[in-house]
XYZ file of C-alpha atoms in Angstrom:
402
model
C -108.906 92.770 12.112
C -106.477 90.633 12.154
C -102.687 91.287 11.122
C -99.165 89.908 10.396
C -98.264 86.938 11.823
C -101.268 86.452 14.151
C -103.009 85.103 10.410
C -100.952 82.242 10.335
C -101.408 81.825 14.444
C -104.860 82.169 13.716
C -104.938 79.703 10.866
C -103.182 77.006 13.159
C -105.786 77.304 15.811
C -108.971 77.039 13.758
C -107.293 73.821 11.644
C -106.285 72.032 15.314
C -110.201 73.204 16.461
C -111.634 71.504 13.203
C -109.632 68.587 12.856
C -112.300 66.453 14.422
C -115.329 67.344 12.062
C -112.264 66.830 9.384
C -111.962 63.438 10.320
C -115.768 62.302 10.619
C -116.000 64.164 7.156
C -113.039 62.007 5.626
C -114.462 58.754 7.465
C -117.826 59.857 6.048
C -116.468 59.435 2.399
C -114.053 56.842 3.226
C -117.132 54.440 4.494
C -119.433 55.380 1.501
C -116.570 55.362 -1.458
C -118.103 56.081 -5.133
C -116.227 55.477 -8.256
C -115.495 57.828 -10.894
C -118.467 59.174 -12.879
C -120.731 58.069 -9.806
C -119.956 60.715 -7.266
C -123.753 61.794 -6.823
C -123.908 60.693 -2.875
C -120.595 62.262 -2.290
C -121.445 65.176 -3.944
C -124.920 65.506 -2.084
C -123.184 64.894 1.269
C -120.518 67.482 0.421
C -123.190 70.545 -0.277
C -124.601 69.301 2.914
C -122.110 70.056 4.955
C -120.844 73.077 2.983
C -124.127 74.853 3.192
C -124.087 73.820 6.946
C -121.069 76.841 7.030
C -123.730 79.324 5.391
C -122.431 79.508 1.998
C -123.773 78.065 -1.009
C -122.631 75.696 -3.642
C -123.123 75.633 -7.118
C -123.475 71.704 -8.532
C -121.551 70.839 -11.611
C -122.734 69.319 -14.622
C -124.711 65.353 -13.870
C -125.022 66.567 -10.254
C -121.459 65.627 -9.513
C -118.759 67.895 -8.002
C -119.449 71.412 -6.727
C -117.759 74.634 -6.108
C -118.080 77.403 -3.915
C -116.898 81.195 -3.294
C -115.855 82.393 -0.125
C -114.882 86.339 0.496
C -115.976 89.218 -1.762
C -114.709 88.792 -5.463
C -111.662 91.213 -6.000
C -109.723 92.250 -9.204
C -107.220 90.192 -8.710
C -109.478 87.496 -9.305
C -109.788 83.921 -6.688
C -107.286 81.447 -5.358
C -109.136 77.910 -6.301
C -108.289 75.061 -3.842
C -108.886 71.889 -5.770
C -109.878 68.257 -3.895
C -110.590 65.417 -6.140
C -113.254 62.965 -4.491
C -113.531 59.401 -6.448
C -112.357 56.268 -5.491
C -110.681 53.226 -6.848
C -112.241 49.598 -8.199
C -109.867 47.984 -4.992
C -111.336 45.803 -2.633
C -110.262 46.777 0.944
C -108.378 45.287 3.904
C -108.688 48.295 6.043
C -110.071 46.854 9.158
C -111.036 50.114 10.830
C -114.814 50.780 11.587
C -114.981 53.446 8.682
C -113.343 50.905 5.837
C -115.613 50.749 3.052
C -118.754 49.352 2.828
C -118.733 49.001 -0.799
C -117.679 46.115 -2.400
C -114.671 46.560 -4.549
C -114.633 50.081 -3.879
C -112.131 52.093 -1.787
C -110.183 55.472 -1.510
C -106.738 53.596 -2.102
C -105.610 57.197 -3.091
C -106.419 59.391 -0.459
C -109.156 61.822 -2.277
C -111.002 61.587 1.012
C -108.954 62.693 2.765
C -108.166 65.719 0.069
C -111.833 66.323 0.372
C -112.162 66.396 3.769
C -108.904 68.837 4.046
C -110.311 71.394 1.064
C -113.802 71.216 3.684
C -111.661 72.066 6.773
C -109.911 74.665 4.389
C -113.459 76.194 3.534
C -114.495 76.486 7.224
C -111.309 78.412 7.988
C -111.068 80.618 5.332
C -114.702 81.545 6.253
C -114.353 82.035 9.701
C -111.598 84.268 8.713
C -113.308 86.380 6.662
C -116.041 86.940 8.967
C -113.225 88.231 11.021
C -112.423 90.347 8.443
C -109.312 89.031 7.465
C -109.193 89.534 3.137
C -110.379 86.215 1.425
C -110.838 85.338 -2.069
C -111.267 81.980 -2.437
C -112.963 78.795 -4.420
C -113.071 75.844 -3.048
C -113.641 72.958 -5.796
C -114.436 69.527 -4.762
C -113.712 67.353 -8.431
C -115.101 64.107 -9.619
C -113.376 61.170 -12.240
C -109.604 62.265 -10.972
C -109.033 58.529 -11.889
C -109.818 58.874 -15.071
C -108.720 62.177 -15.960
C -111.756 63.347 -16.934
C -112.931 65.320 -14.144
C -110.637 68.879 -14.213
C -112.743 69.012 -17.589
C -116.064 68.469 -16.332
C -115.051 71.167 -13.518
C -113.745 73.550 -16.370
C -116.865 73.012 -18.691
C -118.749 73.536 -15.165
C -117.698 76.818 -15.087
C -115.013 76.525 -11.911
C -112.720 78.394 -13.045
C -114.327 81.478 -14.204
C -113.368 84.142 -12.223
C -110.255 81.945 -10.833
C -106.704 83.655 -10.890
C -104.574 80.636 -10.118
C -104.982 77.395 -7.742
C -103.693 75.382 -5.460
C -103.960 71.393 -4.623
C -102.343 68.925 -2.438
C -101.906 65.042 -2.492
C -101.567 62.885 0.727
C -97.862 60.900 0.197
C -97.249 58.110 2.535
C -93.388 57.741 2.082
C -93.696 61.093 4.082
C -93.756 62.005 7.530
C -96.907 63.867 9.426
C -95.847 66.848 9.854
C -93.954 67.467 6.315
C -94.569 68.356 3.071
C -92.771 68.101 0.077
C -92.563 71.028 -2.259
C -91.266 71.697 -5.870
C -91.254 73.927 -9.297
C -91.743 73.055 -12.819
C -92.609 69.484 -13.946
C -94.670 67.850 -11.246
C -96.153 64.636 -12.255
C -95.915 63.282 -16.254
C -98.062 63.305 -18.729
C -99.826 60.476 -19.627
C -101.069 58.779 -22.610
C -103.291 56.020 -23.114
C -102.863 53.213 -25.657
C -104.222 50.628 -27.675
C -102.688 48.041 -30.121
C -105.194 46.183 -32.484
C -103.159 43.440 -34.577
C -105.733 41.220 -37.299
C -104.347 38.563 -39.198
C -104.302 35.171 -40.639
C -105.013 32.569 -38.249
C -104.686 28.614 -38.233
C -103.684 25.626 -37.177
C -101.399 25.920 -34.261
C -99.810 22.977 -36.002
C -98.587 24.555 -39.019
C -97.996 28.552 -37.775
C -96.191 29.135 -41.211
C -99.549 29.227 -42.906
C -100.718 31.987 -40.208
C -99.696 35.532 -39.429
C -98.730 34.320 -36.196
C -100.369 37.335 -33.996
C -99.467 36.296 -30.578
C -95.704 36.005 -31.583
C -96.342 39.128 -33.316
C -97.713 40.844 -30.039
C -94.999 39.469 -27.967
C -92.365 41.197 -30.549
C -93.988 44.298 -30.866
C -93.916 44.692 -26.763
C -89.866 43.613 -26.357
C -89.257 46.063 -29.549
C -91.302 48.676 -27.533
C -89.613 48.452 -24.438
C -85.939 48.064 -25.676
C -86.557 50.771 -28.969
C -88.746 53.710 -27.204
C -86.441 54.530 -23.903
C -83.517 54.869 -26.773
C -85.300 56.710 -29.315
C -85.473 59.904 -26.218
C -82.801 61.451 -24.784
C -82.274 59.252 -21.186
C -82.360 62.685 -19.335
C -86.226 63.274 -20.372
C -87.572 60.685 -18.419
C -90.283 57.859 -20.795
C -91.739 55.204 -18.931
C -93.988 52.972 -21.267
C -95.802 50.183 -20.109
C -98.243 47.709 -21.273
C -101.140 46.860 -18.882
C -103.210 43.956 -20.861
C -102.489 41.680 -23.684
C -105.429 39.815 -24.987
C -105.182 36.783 -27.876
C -106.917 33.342 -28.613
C -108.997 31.096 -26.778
C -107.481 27.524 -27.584
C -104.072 25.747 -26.654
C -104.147 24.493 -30.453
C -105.441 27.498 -32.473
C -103.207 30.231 -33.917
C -105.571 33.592 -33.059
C -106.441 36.385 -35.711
C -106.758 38.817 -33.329
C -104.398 40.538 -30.658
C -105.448 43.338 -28.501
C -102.830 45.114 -26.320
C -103.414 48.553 -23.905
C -100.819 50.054 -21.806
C -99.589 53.857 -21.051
C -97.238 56.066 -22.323
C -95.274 58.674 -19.600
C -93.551 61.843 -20.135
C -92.441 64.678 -18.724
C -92.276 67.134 -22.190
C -94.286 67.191 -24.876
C -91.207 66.384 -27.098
C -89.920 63.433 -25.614
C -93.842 62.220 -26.059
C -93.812 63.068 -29.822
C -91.187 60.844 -29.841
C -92.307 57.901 -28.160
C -95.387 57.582 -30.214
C -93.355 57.713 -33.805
C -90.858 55.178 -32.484
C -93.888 53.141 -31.890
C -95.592 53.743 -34.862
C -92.116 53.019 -36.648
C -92.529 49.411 -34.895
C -95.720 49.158 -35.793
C -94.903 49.175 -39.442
C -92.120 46.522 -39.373
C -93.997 44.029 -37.505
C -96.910 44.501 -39.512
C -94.850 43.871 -42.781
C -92.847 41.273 -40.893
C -95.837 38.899 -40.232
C -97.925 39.927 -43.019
C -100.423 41.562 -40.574
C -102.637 45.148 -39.959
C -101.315 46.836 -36.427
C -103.909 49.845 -35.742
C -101.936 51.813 -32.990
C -104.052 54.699 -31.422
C -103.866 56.965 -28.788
C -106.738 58.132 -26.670
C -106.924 59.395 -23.457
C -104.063 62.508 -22.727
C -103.261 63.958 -19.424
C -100.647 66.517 -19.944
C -98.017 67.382 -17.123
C -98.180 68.934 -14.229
C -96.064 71.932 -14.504
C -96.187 74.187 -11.096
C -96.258 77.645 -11.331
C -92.694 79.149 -9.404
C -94.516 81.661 -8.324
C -97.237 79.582 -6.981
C -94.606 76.945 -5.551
C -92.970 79.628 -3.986
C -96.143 80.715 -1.829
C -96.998 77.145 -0.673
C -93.851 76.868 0.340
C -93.714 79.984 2.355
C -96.996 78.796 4.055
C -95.501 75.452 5.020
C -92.740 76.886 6.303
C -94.892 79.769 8.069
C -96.968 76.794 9.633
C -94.723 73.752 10.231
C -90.879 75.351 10.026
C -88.436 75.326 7.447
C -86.921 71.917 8.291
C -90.640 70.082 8.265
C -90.672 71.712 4.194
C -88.589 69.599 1.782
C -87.958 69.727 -2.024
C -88.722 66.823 -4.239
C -85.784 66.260 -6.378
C -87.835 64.295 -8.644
C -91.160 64.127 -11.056
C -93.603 61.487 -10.203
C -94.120 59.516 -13.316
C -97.538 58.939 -12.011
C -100.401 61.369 -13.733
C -102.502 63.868 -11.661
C -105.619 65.619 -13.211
C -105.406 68.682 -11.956
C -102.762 69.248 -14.940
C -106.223 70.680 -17.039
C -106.883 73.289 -14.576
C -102.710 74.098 -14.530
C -103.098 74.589 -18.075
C -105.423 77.005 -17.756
C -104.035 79.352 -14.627
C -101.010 79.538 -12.681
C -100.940 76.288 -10.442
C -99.491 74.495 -8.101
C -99.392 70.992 -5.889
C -98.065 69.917 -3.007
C -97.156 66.440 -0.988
C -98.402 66.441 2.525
C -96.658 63.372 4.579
C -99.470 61.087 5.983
C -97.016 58.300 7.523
C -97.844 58.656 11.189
C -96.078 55.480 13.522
C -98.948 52.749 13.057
C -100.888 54.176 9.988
C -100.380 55.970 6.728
C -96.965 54.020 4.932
C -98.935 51.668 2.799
C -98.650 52.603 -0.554
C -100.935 53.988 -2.810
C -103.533 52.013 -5.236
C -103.194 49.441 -2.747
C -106.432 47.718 -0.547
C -104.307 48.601 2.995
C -103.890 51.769 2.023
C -104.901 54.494 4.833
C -103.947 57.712 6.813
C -102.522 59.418 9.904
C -105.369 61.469 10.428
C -103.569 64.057 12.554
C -102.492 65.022 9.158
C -105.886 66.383 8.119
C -105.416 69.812 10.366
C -101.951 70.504 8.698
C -102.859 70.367 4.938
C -106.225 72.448 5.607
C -104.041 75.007 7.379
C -101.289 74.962 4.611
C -104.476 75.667 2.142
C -105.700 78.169 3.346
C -102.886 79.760 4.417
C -101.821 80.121 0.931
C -104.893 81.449 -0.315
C -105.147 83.737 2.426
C -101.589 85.312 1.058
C -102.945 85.271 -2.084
C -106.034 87.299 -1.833
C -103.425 90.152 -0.001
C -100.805 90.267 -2.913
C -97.974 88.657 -0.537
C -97.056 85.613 -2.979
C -97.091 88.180 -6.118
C -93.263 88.579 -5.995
C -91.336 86.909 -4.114
């Protein structure tokens, strides 16, 4: 059996021997990107290649996303290592052989290469415990990240029964290969989704007097927004509102009844967010009365923080620093405003993310969301190895108090 620090040794070696099936497993999914709520080809290719290792998925809900166990289940319950797999409605310019084949679909956000590093996670963590080394692990391969709908569908799926806490990673190209960036508490924001319905009188664009004037109302209502909502918080909570689409009229000469606006709402405390929404339902009000029209504000769709887990934090970083040395492990000093999914399964057990650096000298520093967007793939060995490292310490009770 293996001991000490021969794990971590150990670890290294089988995440340097895999990195090649890692890569034709990201460039796999990369080449055959699925939006989200139509992961079925993903998810068929993934159980593929996970029963390939001898183990045996079990298929979430609509055939999309799976999960599977790896080690004996102990008291202490499983360390879940969570990859989302959907991609983004982005039409490429990644003029590698594996860019997408898909029109208007990519992975602008890296979940390929999350999947393909939870898959090289899985095969060490296996060969491992064959080897007798303790392992209690799920590895959960999510759908609909994108639209934060997927740690739901996982959760309703049953992935998390049985689950003690669990552990993700996002690829960040204003980082280094060969980093990873590390911090407690507030992660990413939460985020919520809007929608502003104004109805009114319409008219004549030559007499706008007569006419409840909705695009002037629309126009008001987003300046009042921005300028009132960031004042209405304290300026230490951070509140980034924006809004995405404003829809009104059809004719240069005709005052619309109609005004349709969507945009987000950002925060980092629940709070700050309770806020935000009365300050804009405040507006709401005095615009309405101000141009004698009906303003239906509504929220829908809520992703809540990401808040890591200390405790959790603590043990990735320990594993990063175990793998790559303290000085290739750096705090974040900041929240992304940005939402991340996995929030849903944070609420539910201790959790925690981290930011592996993907910016290698000719690839990987293209931003995110964007249709150049792509990977150093020598990457994909180090944020398996991180993975599994931490789960390994997990399952043997050396990240309980530290």
């Amino acid at each position: 059996m293996i001991t000490g620090e021969a794990i971590s040794d150990r670890v290294s070696k089988l995440a340097r021997s895999g990195a090649i099936k890692m890569r034709e497993v990201r460039r796999y999914l990369h080449r055959y990107p699925e939006l989200s709520g139509y992961e079925y080809r993903t998810t068929e290719f993934l159980g593929e290649i996970i029963r390939d290792l001898g183990l045996e998925p079990t298929i979430a809900e609509d055939s999309r996303g799976l999960f599977v166990d790896i080690g004996p289940e102990k008291d202490l319950g499983r360390t879940a290592i969570r990859a989302d797999v959907d991609a983004l409605p982005i039409q490429t310019s990644v003029q590698h052989e594996y860019a997408s084949g898909t029109d208007q679909v990519m992975h602008a956000c890296g979940h390929d290469a999350h999947a393909a590093m939870a898959y090289g996670a899985a095969v060490i963590l296996n060969e491992m415990a064959n080897e007798g080394v303790p392992v209690n692990a799920r590895i959960i391969f999510q759908p609909e990240e994108e639209t934060s709908r997927g740690g739901l569908h996982m959760i309703r799926s049953g992935a998390l029964q049985g689950v003690h806490s669990a552990i993700a990673l996002h690829v960040d190209p204003t980082r280094p290969v060969g980093t990873i960036g590390v911090r407690e508490g507030a992660f990413t924001a939460g985020c919520d989704v809007f929608q502003v319905e104004m109805s009114g009188q319409g008219g004549h664009g030559a007499r706008p007097h007569l006419t409840g004037d909705l695009v002037g109302a629309a126009a008001q209502w987003v300046m009042d927004v921005y300028r009132r909502v960031p004042r209405s918080t304290d300026a230490r909570d951070a509140v980034v509102l924006n809004v995405g689409s404003i829809h009104s009229g059809n004719a240069a000469n005709v005052v619309p009844s109609t005004a349709t606006m969507h945009g987000t709402l950002r925060t980092l405390s629940n709070e700050s967010a309770q806020q935000a929404k009365d300050m804009m339902a405040e507006i709401s009000r005095s615009i309405a009365t101000m141009h004698h029209c009906r303003i239906d504000l509504d929220f829908g769709q809520h992703t809540p923080p990401v808040i890591n887990d200390p405790q959790i934090s603590r043990c990735l970083r320990n594993a990063g620093q175990e793998l790559l040395g303290e000085s290739n492990v750096r705090d974040i000093a900041q929240p992304s405003m940005g939402a991340e999914d996995f929030s849903f399964i944070a609420q539910q057990v201790p959790a925690a993310m981290f930011r592996l650096g993907v910016a290698g000298i000719d690839l990987g520093s293209e931003p995110l969301h964007t249709p150049k967007f792509d990977i150093d793939e020598s990457s994909l060995p180090i944020g398996a190895s991180v993975l599994a490292l931490a789960a390994i310490r997990r399952t043997s009770g050396d990240c309980q108090d530290q």
